[in-house]
Coordinates of C-alpha atoms and ligand atoms in Angstrom, one line a residue:
X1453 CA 106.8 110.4 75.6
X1454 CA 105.0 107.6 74.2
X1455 CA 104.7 104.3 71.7
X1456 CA 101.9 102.6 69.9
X1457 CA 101.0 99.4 71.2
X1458 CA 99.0 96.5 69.6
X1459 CA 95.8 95.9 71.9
X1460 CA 92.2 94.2 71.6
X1461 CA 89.2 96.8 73.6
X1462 CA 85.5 96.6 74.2
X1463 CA 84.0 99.6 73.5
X1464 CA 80.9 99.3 75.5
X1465 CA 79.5 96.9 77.9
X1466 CA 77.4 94.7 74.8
X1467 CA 80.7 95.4 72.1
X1468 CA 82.5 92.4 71.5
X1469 CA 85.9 92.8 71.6
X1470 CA 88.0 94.3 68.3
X1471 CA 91.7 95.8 67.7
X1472 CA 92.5 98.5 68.1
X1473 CA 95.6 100.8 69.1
X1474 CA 96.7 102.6 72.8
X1475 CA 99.3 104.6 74.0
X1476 CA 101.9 103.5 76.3
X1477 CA 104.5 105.0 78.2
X1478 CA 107.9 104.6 77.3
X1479 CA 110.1 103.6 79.9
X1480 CA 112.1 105.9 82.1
X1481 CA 113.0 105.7 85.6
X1482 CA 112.2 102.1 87.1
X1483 CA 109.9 101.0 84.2
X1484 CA 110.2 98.2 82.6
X1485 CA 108.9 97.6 79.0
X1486 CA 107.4 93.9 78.6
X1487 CA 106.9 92.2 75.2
X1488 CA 103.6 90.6 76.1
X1489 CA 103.9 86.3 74.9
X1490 CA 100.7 84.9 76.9
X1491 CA 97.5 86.8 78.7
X1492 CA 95.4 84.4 81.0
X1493 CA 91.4 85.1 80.7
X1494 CA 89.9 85.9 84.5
X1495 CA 86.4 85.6 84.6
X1496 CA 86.8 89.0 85.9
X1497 CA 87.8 90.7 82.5
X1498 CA 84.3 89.2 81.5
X1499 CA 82.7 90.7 84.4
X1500 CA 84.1 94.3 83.6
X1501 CA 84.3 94.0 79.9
X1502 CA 79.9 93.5 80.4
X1503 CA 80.1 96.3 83.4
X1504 CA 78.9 93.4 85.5
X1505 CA 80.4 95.4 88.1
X1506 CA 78.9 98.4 88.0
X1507 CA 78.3 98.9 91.6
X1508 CA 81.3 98.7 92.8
X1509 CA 83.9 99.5 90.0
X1510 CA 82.4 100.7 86.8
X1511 CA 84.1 99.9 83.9
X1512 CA 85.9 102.9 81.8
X1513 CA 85.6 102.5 77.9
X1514 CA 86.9 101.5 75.7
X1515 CA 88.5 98.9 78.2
X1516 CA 91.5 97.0 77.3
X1517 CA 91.6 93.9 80.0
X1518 CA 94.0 91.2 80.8
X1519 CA 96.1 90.8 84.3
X1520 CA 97.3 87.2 84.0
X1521 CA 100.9 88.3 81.9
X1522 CA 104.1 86.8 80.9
X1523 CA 106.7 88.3 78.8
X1524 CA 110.1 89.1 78.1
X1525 CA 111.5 92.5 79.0
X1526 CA 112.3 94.5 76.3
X1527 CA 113.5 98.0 77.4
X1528 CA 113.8 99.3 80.7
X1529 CA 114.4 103.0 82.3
X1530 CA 117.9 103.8 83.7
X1531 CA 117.5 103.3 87.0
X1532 CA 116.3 99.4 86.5
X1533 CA 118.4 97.5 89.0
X1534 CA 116.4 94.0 88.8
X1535 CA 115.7 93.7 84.9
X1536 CA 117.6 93.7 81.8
X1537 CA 116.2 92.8 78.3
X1538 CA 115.4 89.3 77.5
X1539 CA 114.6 88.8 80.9
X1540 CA 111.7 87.0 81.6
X1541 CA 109.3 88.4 83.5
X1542 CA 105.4 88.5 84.7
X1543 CA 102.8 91.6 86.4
X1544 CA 99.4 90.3 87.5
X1545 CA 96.8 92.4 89.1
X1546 CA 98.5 95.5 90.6
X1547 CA 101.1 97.7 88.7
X1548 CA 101.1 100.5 91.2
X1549 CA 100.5 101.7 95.0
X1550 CA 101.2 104.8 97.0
X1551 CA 103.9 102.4 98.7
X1552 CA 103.9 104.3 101.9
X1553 CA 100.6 103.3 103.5
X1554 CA 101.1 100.7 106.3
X1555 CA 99.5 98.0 103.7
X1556 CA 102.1 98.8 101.6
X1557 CA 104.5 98.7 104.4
X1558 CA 103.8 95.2 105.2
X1559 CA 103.9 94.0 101.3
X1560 CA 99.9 93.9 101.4
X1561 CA 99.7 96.3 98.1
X1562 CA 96.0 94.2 97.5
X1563 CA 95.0 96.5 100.7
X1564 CA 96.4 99.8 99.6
X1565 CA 94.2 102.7 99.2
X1566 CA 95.5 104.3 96.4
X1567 CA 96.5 101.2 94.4
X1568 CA 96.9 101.4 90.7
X1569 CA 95.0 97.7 89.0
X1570 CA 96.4 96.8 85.6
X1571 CA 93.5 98.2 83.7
X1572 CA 90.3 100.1 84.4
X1573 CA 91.8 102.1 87.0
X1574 CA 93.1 105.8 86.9
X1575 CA 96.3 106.1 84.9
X1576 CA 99.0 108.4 87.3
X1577 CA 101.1 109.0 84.1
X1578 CA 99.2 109.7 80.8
X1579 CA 95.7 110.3 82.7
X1580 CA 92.1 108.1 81.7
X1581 CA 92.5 104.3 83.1
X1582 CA 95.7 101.6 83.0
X1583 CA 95.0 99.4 79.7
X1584 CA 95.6 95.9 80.7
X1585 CA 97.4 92.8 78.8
X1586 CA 95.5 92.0 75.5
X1587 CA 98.3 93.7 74.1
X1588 CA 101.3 93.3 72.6
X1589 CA 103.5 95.6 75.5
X1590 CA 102.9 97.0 78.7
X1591 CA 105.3 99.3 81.0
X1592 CA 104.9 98.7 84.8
X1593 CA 107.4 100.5 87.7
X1594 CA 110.0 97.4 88.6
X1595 CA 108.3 97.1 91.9
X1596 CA 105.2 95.4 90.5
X1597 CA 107.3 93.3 88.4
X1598 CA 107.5 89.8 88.8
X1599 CA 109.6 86.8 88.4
X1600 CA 108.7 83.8 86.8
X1601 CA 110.5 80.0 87.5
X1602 CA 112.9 79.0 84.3
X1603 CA 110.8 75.4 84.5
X1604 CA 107.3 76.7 84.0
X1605 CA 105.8 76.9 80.5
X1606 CA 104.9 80.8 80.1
X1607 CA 101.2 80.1 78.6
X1608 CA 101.0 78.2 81.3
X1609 CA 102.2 80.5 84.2
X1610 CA 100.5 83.4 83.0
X1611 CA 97.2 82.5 85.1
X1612 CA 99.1 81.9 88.0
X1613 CA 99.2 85.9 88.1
X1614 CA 95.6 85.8 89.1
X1615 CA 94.1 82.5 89.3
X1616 CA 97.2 81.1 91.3
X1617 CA 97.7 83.8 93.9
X1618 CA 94.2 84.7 94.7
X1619 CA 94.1 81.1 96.1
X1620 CA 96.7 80.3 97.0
X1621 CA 96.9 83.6 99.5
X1622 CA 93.7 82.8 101.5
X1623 CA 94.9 79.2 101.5
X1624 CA 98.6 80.4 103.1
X1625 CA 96.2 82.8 105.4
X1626 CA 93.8 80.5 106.9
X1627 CA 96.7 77.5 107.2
X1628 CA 95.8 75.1 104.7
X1629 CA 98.5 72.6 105.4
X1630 CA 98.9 68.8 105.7
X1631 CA 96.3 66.7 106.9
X1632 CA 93.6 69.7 106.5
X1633 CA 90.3 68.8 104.8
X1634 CA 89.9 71.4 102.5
X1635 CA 86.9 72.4 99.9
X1636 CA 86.9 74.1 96.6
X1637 CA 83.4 75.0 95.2
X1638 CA 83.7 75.8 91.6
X1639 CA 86.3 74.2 89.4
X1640 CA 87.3 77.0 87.0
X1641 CA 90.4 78.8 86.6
X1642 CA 90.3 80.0 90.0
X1643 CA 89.5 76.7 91.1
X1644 CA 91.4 74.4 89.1
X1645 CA 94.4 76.2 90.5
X1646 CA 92.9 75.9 94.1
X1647 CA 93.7 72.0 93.7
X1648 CA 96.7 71.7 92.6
X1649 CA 97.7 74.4 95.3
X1650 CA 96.0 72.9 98.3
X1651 CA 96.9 69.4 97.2
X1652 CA 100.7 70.6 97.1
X1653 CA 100.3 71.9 100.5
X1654 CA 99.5 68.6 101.6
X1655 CA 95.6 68.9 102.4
X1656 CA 92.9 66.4 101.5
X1657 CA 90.8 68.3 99.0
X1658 CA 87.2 67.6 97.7
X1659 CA 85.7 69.6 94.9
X1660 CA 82.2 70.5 94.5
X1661 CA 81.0 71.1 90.9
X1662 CA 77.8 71.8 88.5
X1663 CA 79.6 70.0 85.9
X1664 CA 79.6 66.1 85.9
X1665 CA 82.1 65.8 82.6
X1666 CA 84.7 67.7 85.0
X1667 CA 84.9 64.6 87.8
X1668 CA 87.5 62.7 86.0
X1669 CA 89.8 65.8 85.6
X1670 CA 89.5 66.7 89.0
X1671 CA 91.0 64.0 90.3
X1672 CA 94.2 64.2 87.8
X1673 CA 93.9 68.0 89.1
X1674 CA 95.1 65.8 92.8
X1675 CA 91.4 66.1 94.4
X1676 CA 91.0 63.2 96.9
X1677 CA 87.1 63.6 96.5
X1678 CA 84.4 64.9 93.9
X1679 CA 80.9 66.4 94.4
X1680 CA 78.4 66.9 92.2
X1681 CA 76.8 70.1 94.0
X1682 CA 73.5 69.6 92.2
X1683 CA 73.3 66.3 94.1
X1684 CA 71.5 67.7 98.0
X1685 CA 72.7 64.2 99.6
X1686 CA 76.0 63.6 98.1
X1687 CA 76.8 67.6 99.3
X1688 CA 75.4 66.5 102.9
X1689 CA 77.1 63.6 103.0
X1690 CA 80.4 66.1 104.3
X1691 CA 78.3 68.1 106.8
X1692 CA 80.8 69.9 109.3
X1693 CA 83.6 68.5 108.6
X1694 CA 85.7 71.3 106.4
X1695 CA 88.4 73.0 108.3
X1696 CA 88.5 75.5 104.9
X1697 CA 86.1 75.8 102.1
X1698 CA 87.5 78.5 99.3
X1699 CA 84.2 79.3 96.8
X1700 CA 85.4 80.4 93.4
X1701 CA 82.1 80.5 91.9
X1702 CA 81.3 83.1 89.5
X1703 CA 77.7 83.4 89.3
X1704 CA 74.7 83.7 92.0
X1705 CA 74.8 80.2 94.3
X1706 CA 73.8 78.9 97.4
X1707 CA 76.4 79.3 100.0
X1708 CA 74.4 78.3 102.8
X1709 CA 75.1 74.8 101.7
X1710 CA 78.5 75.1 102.0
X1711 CA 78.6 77.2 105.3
X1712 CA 77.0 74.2 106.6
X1713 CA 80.2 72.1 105.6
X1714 CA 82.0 73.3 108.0
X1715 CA 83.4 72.5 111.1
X1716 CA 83.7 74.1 114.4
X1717 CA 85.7 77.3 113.6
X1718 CA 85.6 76.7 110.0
X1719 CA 85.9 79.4 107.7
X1720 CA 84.5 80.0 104.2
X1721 CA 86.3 82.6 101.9
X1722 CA 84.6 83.8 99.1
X1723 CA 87.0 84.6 96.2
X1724 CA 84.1 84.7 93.0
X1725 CA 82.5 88.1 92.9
X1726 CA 79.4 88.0 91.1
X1727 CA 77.6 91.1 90.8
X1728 CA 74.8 90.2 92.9
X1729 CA 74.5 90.1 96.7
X1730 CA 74.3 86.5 98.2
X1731 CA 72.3 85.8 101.3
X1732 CA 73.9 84.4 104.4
X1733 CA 71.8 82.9 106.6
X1734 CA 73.4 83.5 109.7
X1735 CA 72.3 80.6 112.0
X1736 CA 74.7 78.3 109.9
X1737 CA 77.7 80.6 111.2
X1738 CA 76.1 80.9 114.7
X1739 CA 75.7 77.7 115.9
X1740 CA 79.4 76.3 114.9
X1741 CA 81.3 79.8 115.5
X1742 CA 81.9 79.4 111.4
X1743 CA 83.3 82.6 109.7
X1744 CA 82.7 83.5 106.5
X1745 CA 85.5 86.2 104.5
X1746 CA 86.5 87.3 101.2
X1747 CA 89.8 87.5 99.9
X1748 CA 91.4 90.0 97.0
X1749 CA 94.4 89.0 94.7
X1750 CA 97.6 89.0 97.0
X1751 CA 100.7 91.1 97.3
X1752 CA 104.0 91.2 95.9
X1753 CA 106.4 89.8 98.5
X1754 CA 103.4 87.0 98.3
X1755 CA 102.9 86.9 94.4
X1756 CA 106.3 85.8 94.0
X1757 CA 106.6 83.9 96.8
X1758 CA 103.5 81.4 95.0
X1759 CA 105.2 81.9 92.3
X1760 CA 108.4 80.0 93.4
X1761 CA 106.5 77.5 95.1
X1762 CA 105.0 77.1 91.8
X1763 CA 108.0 76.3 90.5
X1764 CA 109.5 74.0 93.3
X1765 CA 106.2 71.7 93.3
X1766 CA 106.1 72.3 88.7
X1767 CA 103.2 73.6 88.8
X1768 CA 100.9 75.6 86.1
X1769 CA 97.4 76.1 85.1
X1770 CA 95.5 74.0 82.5
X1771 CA 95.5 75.9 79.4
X1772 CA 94.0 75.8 76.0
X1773 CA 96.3 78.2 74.4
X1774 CA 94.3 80.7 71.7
X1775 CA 94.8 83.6 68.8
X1776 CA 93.5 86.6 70.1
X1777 CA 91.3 86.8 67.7
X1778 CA 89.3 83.9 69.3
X1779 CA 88.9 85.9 72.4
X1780 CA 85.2 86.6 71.8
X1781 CA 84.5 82.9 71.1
X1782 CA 86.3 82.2 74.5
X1783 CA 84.4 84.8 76.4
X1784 CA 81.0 83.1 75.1
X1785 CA 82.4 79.3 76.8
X1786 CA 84.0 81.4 79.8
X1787 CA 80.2 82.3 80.5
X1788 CA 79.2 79.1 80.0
X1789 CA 81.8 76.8 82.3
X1790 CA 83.4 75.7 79.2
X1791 CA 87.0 75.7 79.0
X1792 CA 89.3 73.3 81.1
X1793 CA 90.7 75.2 82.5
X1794 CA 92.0 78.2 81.7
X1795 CA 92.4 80.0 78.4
X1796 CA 95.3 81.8 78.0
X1797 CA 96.0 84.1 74.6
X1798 CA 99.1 83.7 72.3
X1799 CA 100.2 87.3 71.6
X1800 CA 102.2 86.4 68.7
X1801 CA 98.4 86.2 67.3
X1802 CA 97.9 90.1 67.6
X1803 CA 101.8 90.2 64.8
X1804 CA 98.8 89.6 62.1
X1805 CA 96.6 92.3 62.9
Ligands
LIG3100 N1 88.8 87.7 94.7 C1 89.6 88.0 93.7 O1 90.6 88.7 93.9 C2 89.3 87.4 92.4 C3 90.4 87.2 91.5 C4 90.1 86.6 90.3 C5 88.8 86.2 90.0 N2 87.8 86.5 90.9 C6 86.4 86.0 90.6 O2 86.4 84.6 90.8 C7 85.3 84.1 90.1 C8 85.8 82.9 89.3 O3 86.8 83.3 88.4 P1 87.3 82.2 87.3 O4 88.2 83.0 86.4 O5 87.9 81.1 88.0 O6 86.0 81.9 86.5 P2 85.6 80.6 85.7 O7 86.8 80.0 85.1 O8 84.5 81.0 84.9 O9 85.1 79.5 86.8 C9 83.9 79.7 87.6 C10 83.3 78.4 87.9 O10 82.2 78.6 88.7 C11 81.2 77.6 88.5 N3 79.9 78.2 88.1 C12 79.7 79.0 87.1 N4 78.4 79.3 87.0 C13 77.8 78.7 88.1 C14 76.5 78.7 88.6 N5 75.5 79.4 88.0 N6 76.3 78.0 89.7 C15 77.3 77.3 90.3 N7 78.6 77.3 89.8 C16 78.8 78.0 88.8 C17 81.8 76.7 87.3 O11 82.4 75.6 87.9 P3 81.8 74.1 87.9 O12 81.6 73.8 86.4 O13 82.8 73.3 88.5 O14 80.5 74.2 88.7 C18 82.8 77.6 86.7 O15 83.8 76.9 86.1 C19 84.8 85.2 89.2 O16 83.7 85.8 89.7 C20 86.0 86.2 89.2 O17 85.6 87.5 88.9 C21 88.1 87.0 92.1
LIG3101 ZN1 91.7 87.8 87.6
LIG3102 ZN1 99.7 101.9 100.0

C-alpha cells in the first residue's frame, strides 16, 4: 500500500527542478513515517541532479534528492519500539543495509555492500530508486532513523546529516584532538561544519579558501588561521606542518599543494567528489611517508553519536533557510560558492504547491 507525497524532481540532467508527485510506502513493520520540516542542500544533490556522476553512480530520472532531513514522526508500523508520533527525528544518507555483512556488524553501514542511499538507489520495496527529502514525507525502517538534540534548531541540524558527519567521521578516524594542527580546504557546507567540529575537538584549525569575502566568517566559524589558496606564498608559508588536512572541495583543484602541507605521517582525506580524476604526484607522499584517503558519509552508531556531540558543544550549520520553490535559484549560487553556508529548505513551502 501506498500514499501520495508532495516532492520537487529533475527530470533530466539539464531540467531544472519542478513539483511533482511520488509514491511512498505506508508504514508497516519498523517504518517510520517522517513529516519532512527542513532538507539541507549537498553539493552532491547538484552533482547527481546534473549526472555529474555518471561514472560512478548514474543518476535515475526523474530524481528526487535531498539527504540532509529533519522532521517529526508522524506514523509508524507496529512493531516501532524507538519512535512514536510527534517525535522528533532525522535520516541522512543511508535508509537501508543488508545488516548482516561484517560492515554492518561493526555499525559501518557507509561500507555495506548492499546499502540502500536515500535516493537514486534501487528501491527494495516499490522497485525503481529511493526518492530522497525534497518532499513533504519519507518512510525509512527505524534502524536508519535518527535522533536529533532538543537544543538544536531543526533548519539548522538538518545539514548535520551530511555535512556534519562526513567530517566529522574522518576527523574522529584520523584523531583530530587537542593541540592537532588541522586543515580544511574549502569552506562550504562540508567545510563550514569541518570548523566548528575540529575546533570543538580542541585542534588548531586553518582554512584555506578561493574566496576572500569568506575570511572574516571563518574566524567566527572558530578557525585559528585563514588562507587565501590563490595566494602560492601565504599557502607555503604552512609547508609540513599539518598533522590532518580534510579537502571538501567540490570542483577540479590542486591537491599537490596541500599534500605538501603535511607533516611526517600526515594524512590528507579527500571528502569532495568532483567528477573528474585529480592527479597525485606521488613524490609529495614519498618523501614524508604522507597518506592520502577518502572518506564516505559515516554510520549510524557514529551519525548519532556526532549528533549528540552536536548537541553537547550547541552546535549547527550556517543556514539561509529557503521556499522550495527557490531551490533552482540556490542550485545556480551552490555552483558558484555562494551561500554561507549552507542552504537548507523550509518544507512548509511545498503546503502551497
Ligand atoms: N565524501 C562524502 O561522503 C561526501 C558527502 C557530502 C558531500 N560530498 C562532496 O563534498 C564536496 C563539497 O560539498 P559541499 O556540499 O560542502 O559543497 P559546497 O557547499 O559547494 O562547498 C564546496 C566549496 O569548495 C570550494 N570550491 C568550489 N569550487 C572550487 C574551485 N574551482 N577551486 C577551489 N575551490 C573550490 C568553495 O570553497 P571556498 O569558497 O572556500 O574556496 C566551495 O564553497 C562536493 O563535491 C560533495 O559532493 C562528499
Ligand atoms: Zn550530502
Ligand atoms: Zn551490510
Amino acid at each position: 500500500m501506498t500514499y501520495n507525497a508532495k516532492a520537487y524532481s529533475a527530470a533530466s540532467a539539464t531540467s531544472t527542478l519542478a513539483f511533482t508527485t511520488v509514491a511512498r510506502r505506508d508504514p508497516t513493520g519498523h517504518d517510520v513515517q517522517i513529516e519532512i520540516l527542513f532538507c539541507g542542500i549537498c553539493h552532491s544533490d547538484l552533482h547527481q541532479v546534473r549526472n555529474e556522476w555518471k561514472n560512478v553512480m548514474p543518476t535515475v530520472y526523474p530524481c528526487i534528492p535531498g539527504h540532509e532531513i529533519v522532521g517529526r514522526v508522524s506514523r509508524v508500523g507496529s512493531a516501532v519500539t524507538g519512535f512514536k508520533p510527534g517525535d522528533l527525528a532525522a535520516v541522512g544518507c543511508l535508509v537501508d543495509s543488508d545488516r548482516t555483512c561484517p560492515e554492518c556488524q561493526a555499525g559501518l553501514e557507509q561500507f555495506c555492500p548492499n546499502l540502500t542511499l536515500t535516493y537514486n538507489s534501487p528501491d527494495k520495496y516499490l522497485g525503481g530508486v529511493t526518492y530522497g527529502g525534497y518532499s513533504d514525507s519519507v518512510v525509512v525502517d527505524e534502524r536508519f532513523v535518527l535522533r536529533v538534540p532538543f537544543n538544536l534548531d531543526p533548519a539548522g541540524a538538518a545539514p548535520l546529516l551530511c555535512a556534519g558527519i562526513t567530517t566529522y567521521s574522518p576527523m574522529r578516524h584520523w584523531g583530530v584532538t587537542e593541540g592537532k594542527k588541522v586543515g580544511v580546504v574549502g569552506l562550504g557546507g562540508l567545510g563550514h561544519m569541518a570548523v566548528k567540529i575540529a575546533h570543538a575537538l580542541g585542534a588548531h584549525v586553518v582554512v584555506f579558501t578561493t574566496s576572500p569575502n569568506k575570511k572574516e566568517s571563518a574566524l567566527r566559524l572558530g578557525a585559528d588561521e585563514v588562507v587565501i589558496s590563490r595566494n602560492a606564498g601565504e599557502v607555503q608559508k604552512h609547508a609540513g606542518s599539518f598533522d590532518f588536512i580534510l579537502d571538501a572541495v567540490a570542483a577540479e583543484h590542486d591537491i599537490d599543494a596541500y599534500i605538501q602541507l603535511l607533516r611526517r605521517d600526515g594524512n590528507i582525506t579527500l571528502v569532495g567528489a568532483p567528477g573528474k580524476p585529480l592527479a597525485v604526484p606521488v613524490f609529495g607522499l614519498i618523501f614524508k611517508r604522507r597518506s592520502l584517503s577518502g572518506s564516505p558519509i559515516g554510520g549510524i552508531p557514529e551519525t548519532q553519536e556526532m549528533l549528540d556531540f552536536c548537541g553537547a558543544h550547541n552546535i549547527t550549520a550556517n543556514v539561509e533557510v529557503i521556499p522550495i520553490q527557490k531551490v533552482n535559484e540556490a542550485y545556480e549560487r551552490l555552483a558558484t560558492a555562494d551561500v554561507k553556508y549552507r542552504f537548507s529548505i523550509d518544507m512548509a513551502s511545498l503546503k502551497a504547491e
